[in-house]
Structures are given as structure tokens and as C-alpha cells.
Short mmCIF file of C-alpha atoms in Angstrom, two decimals:
data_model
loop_
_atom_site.label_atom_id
_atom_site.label_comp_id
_atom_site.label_asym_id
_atom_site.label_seq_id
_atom_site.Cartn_x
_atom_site.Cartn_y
_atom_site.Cartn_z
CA UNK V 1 -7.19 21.82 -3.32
CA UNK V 2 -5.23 19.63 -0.80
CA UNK V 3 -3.20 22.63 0.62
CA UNK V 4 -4.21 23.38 4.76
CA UNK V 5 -5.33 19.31 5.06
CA UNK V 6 -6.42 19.01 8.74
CA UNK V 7 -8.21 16.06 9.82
CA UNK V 8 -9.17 17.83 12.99
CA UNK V 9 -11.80 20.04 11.47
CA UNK V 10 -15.01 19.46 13.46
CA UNK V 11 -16.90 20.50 16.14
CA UNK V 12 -19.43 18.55 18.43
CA UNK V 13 -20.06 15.22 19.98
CA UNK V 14 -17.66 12.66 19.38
CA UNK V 15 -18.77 9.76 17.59
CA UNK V 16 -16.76 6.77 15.53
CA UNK V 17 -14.83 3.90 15.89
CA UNK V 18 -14.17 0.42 14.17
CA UNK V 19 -17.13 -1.15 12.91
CA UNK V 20 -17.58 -4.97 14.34
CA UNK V 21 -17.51 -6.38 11.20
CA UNK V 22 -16.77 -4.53 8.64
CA UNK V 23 -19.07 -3.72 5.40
CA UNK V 24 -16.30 -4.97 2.62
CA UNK V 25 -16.34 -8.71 4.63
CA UNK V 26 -19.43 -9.38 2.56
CA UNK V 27 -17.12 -8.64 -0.53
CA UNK V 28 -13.80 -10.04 1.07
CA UNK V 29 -16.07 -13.75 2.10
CA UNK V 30 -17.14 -14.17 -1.67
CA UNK V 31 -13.14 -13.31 -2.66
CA UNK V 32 -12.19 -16.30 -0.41
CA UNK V 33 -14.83 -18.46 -1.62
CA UNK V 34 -13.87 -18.26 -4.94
CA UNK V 35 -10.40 -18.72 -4.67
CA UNK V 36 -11.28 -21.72 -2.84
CA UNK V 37 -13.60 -23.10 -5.51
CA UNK V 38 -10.60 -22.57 -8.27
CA UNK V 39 -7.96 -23.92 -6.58
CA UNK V 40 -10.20 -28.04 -6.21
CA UNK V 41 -8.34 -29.53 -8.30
CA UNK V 42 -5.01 -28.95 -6.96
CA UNK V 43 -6.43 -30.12 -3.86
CA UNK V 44 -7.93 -33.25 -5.43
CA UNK V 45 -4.16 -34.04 -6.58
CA UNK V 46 -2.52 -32.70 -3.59
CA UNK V 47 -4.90 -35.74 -2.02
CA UNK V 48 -4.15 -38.02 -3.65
CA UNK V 49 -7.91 -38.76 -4.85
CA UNK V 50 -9.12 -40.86 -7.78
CA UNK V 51 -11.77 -38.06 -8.98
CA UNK V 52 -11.83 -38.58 -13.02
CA UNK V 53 -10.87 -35.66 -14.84
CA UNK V 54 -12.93 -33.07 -16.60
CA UNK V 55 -12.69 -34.09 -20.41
CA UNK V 56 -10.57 -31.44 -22.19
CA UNK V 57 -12.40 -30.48 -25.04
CA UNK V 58 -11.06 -31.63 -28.64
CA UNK V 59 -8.68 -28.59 -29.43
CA UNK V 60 -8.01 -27.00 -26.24
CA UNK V 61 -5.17 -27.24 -24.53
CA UNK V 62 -4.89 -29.32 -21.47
CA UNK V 63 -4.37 -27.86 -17.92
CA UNK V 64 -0.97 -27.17 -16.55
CA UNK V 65 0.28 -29.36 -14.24
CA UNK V 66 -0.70 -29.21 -10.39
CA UNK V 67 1.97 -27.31 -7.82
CA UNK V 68 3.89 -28.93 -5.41
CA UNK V 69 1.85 -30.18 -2.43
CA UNK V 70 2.32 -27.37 0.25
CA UNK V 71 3.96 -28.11 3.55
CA UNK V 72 1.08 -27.40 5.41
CA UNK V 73 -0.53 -31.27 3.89
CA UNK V 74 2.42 -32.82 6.26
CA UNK V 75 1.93 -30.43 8.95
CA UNK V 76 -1.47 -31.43 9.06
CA UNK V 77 -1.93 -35.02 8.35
CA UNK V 78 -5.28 -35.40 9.83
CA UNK V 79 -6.99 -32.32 7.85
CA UNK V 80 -5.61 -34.24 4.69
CA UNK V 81 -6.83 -37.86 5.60
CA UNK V 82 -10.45 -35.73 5.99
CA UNK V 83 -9.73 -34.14 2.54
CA UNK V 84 -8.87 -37.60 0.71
CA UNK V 85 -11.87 -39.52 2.35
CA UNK V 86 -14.34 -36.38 1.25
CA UNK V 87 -13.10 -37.21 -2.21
CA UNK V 88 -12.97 -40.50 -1.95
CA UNK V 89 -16.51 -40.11 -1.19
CA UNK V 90 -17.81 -38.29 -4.03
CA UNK V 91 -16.12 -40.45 -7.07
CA UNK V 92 -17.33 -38.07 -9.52
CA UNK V 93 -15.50 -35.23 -11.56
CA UNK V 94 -15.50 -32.05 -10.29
CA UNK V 95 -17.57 -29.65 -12.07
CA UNK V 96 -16.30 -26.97 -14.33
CA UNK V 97 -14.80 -23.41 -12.54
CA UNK V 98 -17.86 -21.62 -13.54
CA UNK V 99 -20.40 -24.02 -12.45
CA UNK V 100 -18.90 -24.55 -8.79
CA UNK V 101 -20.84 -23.88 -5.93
CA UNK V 102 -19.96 -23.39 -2.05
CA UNK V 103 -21.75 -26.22 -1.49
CA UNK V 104 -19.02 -28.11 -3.36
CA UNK V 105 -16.70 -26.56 -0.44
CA UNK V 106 -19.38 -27.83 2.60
CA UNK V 107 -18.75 -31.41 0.60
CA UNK V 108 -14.85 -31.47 0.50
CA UNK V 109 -13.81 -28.76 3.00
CA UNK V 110 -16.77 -29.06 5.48
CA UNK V 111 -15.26 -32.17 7.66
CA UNK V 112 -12.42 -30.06 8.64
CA UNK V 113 -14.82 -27.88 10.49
CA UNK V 114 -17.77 -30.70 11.23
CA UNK V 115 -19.78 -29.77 14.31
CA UNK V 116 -17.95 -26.01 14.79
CA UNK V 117 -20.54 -23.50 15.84
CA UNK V 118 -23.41 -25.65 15.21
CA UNK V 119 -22.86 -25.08 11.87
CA UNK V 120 -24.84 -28.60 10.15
CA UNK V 121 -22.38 -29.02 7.14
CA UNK V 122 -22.88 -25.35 5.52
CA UNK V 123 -20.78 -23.36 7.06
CA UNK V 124 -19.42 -22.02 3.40
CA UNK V 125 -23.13 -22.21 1.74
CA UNK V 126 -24.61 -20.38 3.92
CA UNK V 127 -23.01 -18.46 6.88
CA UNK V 128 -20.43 -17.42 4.78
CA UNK V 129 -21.67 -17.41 1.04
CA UNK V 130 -24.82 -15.13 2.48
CA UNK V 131 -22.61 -12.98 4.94
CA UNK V 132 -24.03 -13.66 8.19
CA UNK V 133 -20.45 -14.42 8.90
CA UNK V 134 -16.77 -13.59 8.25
CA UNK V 135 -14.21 -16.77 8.38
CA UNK V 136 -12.08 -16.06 11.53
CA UNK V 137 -8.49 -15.90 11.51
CA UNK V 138 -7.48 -19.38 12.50
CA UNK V 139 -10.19 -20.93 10.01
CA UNK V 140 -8.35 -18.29 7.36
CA UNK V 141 -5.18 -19.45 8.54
CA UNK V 142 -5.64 -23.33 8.73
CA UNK V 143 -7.18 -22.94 5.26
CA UNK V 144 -4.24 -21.40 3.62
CA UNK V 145 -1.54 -23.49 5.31
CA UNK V 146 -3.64 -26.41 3.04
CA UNK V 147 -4.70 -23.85 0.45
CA UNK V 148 -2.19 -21.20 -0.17
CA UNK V 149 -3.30 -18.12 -1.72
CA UNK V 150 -6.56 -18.38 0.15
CA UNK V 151 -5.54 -16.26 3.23
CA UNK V 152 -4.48 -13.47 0.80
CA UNK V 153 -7.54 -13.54 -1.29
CA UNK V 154 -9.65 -12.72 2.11
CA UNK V 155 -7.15 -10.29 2.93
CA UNK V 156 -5.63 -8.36 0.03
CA UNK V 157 -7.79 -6.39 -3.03
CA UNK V 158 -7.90 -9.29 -5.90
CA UNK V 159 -6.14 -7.92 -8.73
CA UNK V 160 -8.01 -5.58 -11.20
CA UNK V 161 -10.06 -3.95 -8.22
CA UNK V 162 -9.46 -0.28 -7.60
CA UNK V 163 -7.16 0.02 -4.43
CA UNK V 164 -9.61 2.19 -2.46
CA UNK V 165 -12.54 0.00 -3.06
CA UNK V 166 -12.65 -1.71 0.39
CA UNK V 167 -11.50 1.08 2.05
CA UNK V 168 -14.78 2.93 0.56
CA UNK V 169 -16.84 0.44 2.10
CA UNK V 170 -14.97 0.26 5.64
CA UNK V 171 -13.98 3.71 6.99
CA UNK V 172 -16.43 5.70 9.78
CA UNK V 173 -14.36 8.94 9.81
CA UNK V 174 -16.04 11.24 7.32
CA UNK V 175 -12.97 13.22 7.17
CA UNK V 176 -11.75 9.69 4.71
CA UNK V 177 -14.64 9.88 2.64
CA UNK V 178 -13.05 13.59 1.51
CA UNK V 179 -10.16 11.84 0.07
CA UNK V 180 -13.13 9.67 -2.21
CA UNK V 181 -14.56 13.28 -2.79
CA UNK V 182 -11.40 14.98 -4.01
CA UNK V 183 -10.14 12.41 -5.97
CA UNK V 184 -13.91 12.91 -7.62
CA UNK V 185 -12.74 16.08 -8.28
CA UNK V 186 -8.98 15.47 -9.34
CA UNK V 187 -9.04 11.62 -10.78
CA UNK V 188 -5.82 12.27 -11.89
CA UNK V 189 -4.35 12.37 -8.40
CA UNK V 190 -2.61 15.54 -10.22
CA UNK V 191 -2.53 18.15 -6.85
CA UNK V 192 1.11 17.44 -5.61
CA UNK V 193 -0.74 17.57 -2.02
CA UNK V 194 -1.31 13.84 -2.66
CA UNK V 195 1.78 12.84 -1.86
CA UNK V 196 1.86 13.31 1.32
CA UNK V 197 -1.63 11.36 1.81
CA UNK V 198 -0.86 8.37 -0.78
CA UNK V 199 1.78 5.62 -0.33
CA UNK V 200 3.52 3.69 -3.40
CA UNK V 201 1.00 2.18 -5.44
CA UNK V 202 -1.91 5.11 -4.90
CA UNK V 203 -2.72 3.21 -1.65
CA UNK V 204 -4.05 5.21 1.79
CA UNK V 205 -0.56 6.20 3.52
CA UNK V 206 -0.58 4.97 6.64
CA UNK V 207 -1.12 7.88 8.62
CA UNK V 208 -4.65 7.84 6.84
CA UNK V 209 -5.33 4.45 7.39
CA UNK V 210 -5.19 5.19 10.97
CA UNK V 211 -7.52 7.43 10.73
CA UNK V 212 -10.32 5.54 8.90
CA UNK V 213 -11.96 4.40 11.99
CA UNK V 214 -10.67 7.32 14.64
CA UNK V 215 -13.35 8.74 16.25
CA UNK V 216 -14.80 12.77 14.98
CA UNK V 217 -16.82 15.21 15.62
CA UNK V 218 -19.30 17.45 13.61
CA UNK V 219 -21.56 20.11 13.85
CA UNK V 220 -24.77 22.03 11.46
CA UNK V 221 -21.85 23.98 9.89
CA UNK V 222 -19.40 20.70 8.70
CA UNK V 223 -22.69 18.96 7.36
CA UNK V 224 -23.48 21.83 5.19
CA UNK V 225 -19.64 21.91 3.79
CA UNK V 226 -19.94 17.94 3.08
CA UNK V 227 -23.42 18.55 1.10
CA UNK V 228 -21.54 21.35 -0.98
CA UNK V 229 -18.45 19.15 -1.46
CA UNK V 230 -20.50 16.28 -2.21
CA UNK V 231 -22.54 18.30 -5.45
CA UNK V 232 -19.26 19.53 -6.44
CA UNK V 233 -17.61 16.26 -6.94
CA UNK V 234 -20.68 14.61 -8.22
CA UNK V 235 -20.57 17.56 -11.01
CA UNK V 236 -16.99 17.14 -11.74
CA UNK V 237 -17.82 13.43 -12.40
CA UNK V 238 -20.34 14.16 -14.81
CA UNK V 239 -18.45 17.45 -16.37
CA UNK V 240 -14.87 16.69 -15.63
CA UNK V 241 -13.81 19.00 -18.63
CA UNK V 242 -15.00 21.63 -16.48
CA UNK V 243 -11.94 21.31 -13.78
CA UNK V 244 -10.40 24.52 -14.71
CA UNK V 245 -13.05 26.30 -16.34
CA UNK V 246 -14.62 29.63 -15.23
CA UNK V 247 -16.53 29.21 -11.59
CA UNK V 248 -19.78 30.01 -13.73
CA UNK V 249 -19.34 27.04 -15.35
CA UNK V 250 -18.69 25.19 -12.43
CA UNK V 251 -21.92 26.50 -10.93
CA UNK V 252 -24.30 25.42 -14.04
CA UNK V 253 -22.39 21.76 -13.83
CA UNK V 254 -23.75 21.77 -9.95
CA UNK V 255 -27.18 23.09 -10.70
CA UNK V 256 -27.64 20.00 -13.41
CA UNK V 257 -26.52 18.04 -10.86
CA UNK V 258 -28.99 18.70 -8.21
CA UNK V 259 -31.50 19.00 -10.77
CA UNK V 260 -31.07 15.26 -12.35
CA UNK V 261 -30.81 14.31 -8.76
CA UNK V 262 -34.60 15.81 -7.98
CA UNK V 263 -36.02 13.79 -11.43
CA UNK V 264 -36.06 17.50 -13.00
CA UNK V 265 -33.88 16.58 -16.36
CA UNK V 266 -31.40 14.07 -17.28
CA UNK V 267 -28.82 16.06 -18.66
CA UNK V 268 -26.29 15.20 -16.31
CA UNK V 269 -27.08 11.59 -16.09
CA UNK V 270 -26.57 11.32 -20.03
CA UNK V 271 -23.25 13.15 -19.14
CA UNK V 272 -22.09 11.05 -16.61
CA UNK V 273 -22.65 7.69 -18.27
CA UNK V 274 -21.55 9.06 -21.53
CA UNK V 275 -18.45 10.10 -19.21
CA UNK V 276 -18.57 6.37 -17.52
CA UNK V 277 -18.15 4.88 -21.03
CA UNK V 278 -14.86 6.72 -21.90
CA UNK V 279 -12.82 5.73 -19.05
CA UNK V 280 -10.41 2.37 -18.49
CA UNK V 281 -11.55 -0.31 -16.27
CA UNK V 282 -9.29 0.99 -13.81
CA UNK V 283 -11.14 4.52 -13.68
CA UNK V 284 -14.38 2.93 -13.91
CA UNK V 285 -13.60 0.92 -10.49
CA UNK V 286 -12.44 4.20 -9.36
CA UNK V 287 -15.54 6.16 -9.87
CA UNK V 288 -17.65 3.10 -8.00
CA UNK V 289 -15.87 3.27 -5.23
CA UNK V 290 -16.02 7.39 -5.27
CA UNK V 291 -19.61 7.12 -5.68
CA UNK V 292 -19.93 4.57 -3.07
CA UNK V 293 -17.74 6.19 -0.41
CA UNK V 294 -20.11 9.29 -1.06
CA UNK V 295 -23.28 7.41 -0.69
CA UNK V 296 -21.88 5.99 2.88
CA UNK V 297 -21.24 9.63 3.99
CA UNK V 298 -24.40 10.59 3.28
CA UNK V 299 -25.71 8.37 5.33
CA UNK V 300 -23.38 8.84 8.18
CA UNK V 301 -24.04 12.90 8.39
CA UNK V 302 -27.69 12.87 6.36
CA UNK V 303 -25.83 15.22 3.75
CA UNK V 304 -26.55 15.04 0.48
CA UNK V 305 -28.95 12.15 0.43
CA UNK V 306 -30.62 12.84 -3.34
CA UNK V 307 -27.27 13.52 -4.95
CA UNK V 308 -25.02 10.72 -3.80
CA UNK V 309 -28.12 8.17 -4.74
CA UNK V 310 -28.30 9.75 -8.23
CA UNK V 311 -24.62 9.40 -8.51
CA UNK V 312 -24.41 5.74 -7.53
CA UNK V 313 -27.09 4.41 -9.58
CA UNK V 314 -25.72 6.50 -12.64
CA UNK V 315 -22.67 4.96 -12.17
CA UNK V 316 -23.90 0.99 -11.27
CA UNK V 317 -25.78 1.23 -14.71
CA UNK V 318 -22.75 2.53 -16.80
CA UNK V 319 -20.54 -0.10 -15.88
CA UNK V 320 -18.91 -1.57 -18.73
CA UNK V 321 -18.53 -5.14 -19.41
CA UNK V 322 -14.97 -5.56 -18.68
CA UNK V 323 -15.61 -4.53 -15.12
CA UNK V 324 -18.52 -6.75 -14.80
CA UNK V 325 -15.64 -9.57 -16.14
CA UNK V 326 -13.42 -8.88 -13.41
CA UNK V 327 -16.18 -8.97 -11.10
CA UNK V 328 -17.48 -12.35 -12.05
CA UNK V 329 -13.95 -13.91 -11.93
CA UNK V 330 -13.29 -12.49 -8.60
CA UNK V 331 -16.45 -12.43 -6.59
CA UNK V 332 -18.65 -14.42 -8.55
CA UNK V 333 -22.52 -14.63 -8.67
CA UNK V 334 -23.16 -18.12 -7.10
CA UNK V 335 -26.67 -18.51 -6.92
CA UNK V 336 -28.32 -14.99 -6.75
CA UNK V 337 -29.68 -13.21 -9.66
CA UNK V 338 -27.84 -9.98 -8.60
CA UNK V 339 -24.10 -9.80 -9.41
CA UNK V 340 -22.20 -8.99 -5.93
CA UNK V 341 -22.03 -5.21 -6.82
CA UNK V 342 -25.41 -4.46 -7.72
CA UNK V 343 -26.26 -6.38 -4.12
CA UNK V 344 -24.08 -4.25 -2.73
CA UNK V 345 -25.32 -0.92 -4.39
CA UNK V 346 -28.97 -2.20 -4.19
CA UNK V 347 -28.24 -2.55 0.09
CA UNK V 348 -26.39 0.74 -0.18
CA UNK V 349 -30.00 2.80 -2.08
#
């Protein structure tokens, strides 16, 4: 399948290039936020504030003890004089993980950056909680020199998260969104031509990563390969038992395809989701991020429009719980009804 790989495979105007600010920052911003929120009470200590603890219910066993106070507290004496007086302010126990807000960071984190960018106090709340905004790298950095782990949580996939995910969200080069296609089509990773395209831990190589953003060209003829591509991989999620069956049998996958795409039956969506239910967490993040990766091409090249929106909401509403855990603990809801991925999916349909 991977044999002949050529990114150069297009013909036309040339188009492309690094997005300002890219789609996964909404994702990366509520990573950061979080992180922040959970790591309070280590900065309450690391203060040296009087907040009274959170009782620790009869039974349970108490919290482990708080880490050494990082270097950066020294470094930066006057960022932790503003911390201590923000506690010293509030008096009050800090509320449990779950029920923490970003405005709970605009209270004890929001001096550091008073009067920045006209901001009014809600710099995490709102710019950054809603998206409008990405933290910048110095804020990042003077945030984890106080806060460690923070800068990674921003930067890095949190654990659990299917390594492609951001990527899926991020590249402009359709020619990237093939590797989200054929590994639709081989979830396995089992064609040996992945090796050359993969680096240690199933991660883009970086020759690829390069290429997520370099500009490309296409023409009538590559937007018509895409749209067959696309209903081939969308099949093979649905009927992956079908990978080495006769091409027939390929062909009536595709046709169920297109035809649960157009509202005609729902014989492949009760396939799919029955498929959806079978797989590990891991697979399940995989197939979200294949389905969203398709749903972006589509709208880059207008290929396949019916077929990658049937895909992605068959796959949203077969998540399984134990995705929707790790989601919660790593992005959080906060205080919208949606959870971050069905925002996401919602903005994507």
C-alpha cells in the first residue's frame, strides 16, 4: 500500500503553509489549564499560604506530601510574594480538583500578569479558557519555571491521547492527511512501508513532520483520487474484516458506505459503531483522530464532504466511556455543556 510514497504528487497552484495559530491550541490551552488547576495546592504550600485544607473524607487516604519548592520560586521572588498575597487574600480552602474553575487561576495566578494586554483579570477565564488566545511562550515559560509540568502539558500529547491526534488537527498538506487515511485502512501499522514514515513510539518521523505545513499543489484529477481514498478508508473502518478479502467485497463495503452517508440505510453505521465498541481506548483515539484528519481534508480539497461527516459523527457517538474519562481528566469540561471533543467535532460538521 505504502510502496512508490511520493509526497510530490500534484499538479496546480501552489497553496499551504503554517496556519497562524494552529487548530489543536484550542485543545493544547484547556491541557495547560488543567494542569494548572491540579497542581494549586502545591502552589499554596510552595507559598507558604495559610489556606485550610480540604477535609479528607473519613476512610480515604490523605494526600501525599507536596514536592520540593522548584528553583524557579527563588529565581523569581517577586512572582512568589504576588502568589502568597493572592492566597493570603482568599483565606478559604481551595475547592476540590473537579470543581476548579479558571477563574480560580485569574484569582491566584492573574497578578502575575495584571494589566498585560488589557486583559481586566481574566486572562485564563476567558481569552484562554474560550480560545480566542494561545498563552505565548514566555507566559508558558515563566509559568513552568513556578509550575513545572505546565510548559509540557501545553506542549506535549497528555498521556492516554493517540499520538497523531494534534497532528490531525494541525497539518495543511493533504498529502499528511493520507497517512490518517492509510492507517484507516491498515490500523495495525502492519505494511513494513511504515517504517520509513514512523519514528519510535508510532510518532510522524521527522521528515513528515516537515512536511505537515509545506506548501502543495492539486488539480481535478488528485481531488477525485482523495474522494476514492477517502470511501475506501471510511469502509475499511466500518468492515475492517474485509482488508484482504475479494475486491467485490471491498466494493459492496464502499457502496454501504456512500449509501449510509446519503441517509439511504444504516447498515454501515451499525457496523462501524458496533466496530467502535470492540476496540481499546487506544484504537478508539486512533479512529477520532482518522476520522477527524479526514473531515479536515475534505474541507481543504471539497472531496468527500458526505462521507467524512458520516464518518465523524459515527465515530463521536461510539465513543466509549473510558475515552470520555481520559478526556475529562485531561481537557476537562469547565463550564460548557459540550465536552471539549464534541466542541471540537460539532465546529468541525
Amino acid at each position: 500500500m505504502l510502496i512508490g510514497f511520493d509526497p510530490i504528487v500534484f499538479a496546480g497552484a501552489v497553496k499551504g503553509g503554517r496556519p497562524a495559530r494552529l487548530p489543536s491550541h484550542r485543545m493544547r490551552n484547556l491541557a495547560w489549564l488543567r494542569h494548572l488547576l491540579r497542581s494549586l495546592d502545591d502552589v499554596a504550600h510552595w507559598a507558604g499560604a495559610s489556606v485550610p485544607p480540604v477535609p479528607i473524607p473519613e476512610g480515604a487516604s490523605p494526600p501525599p506530601p507536596p514536592p520540593p519548592k522548584p528553583a524557579g520560586w527563588a529565581a523569581r521572588p517577586a512572582d512568589a510574594a504576588l502568589i502568597g498575597r493572592s492566597f493570603a487574600a482568599r483565606a478559604k480552602a481551595l475547592p476540590e480538583d473537579g470543581r476548579r474553575g479558571p477563574t480560580l487561576l485569574d484569582e491566584v495566578l492573574g497578578p502575575l500578569f495584571s494589566g498585560a494586554e488589557g486583559e481586566g483579570g481574566r486572562y485564563f477565564s476567558d481569552a484562554v479558557l474560550r480560545g480566542q488566545m494561545s498563552p505565548d511562550p514566555a507566559r508558558i515559560q515563566r509559568l513552568d519555571e513556578l509550575i513545572p509540568g505546565s510548559r509540557a502539558a501545553f506542549e506535549q500529547l497528555p498521556p492516554g491521547v493517540d499520538a497523531w491526534f494534534y497532528d490531525a488537527l494541525d497539518f495543511s498538506n493533504p498529502w499528511v492527511a493520507k497517512l490518517f487515511l492509510w492507517r484507516a485502512m491498515d490500523p495495525a501499522l502492519a505494511d513494513p512501508g511504515w517504517d520509513e514514515l514512523l519514528a519510535e513510539g508510532g510518532t510522524f518521523a521527522d521528515p513528515v513532520r516537515d512536511l505537515r505545513f509545506a506548501p502543495y499543489t492539486v488539480s481535478g484529477a488528485d481531488v477525485s483520487a482523495f474522494d476514492a481514498i477517502i470511501d475506501h478508508a471510511a469502509a475499511l473502518t466500518a468492515y475492517p474484516g474485509i482488508a484482504y478479502a475479494p475486491v467485490e467485497e471491498h466494493h459492496a463495503a464502499i457502496a454501504s458506505v456512500i449509501d449510509a452517508a446519503a441517509g439511504a440505510n444504516e447498515e454501515a453505521t451499525l457496523a462501524l459503531t458496533q466496530e467502535m465498541e470492540r476496540l481499546d481506548t487506544g484504537r478508539q483515539w486512533a479512529a477520532l483522530s482518522n476520522a477527524i484528519a479526514a473531515r479536515r481534508l475534505s474541507g481543504m480539497l471539497d472531496a468527500g464532504r458526505d462521507t467524512t461527516a458520516w464518518w465523524l459523527r459515527a465515530v463521536r457517538q461510539s465513543l466509549s466511556p473510558a475515552l470520555r474519562e481520559i478526556e475529562e481528566a485531561r481537557y476537562g469540561r469547565f463550564r460548557t455543556a459540550l465536552s471539549p471533543l464534541d466542541g471540537l467535532v460539532e465546529k468541525l460538521l
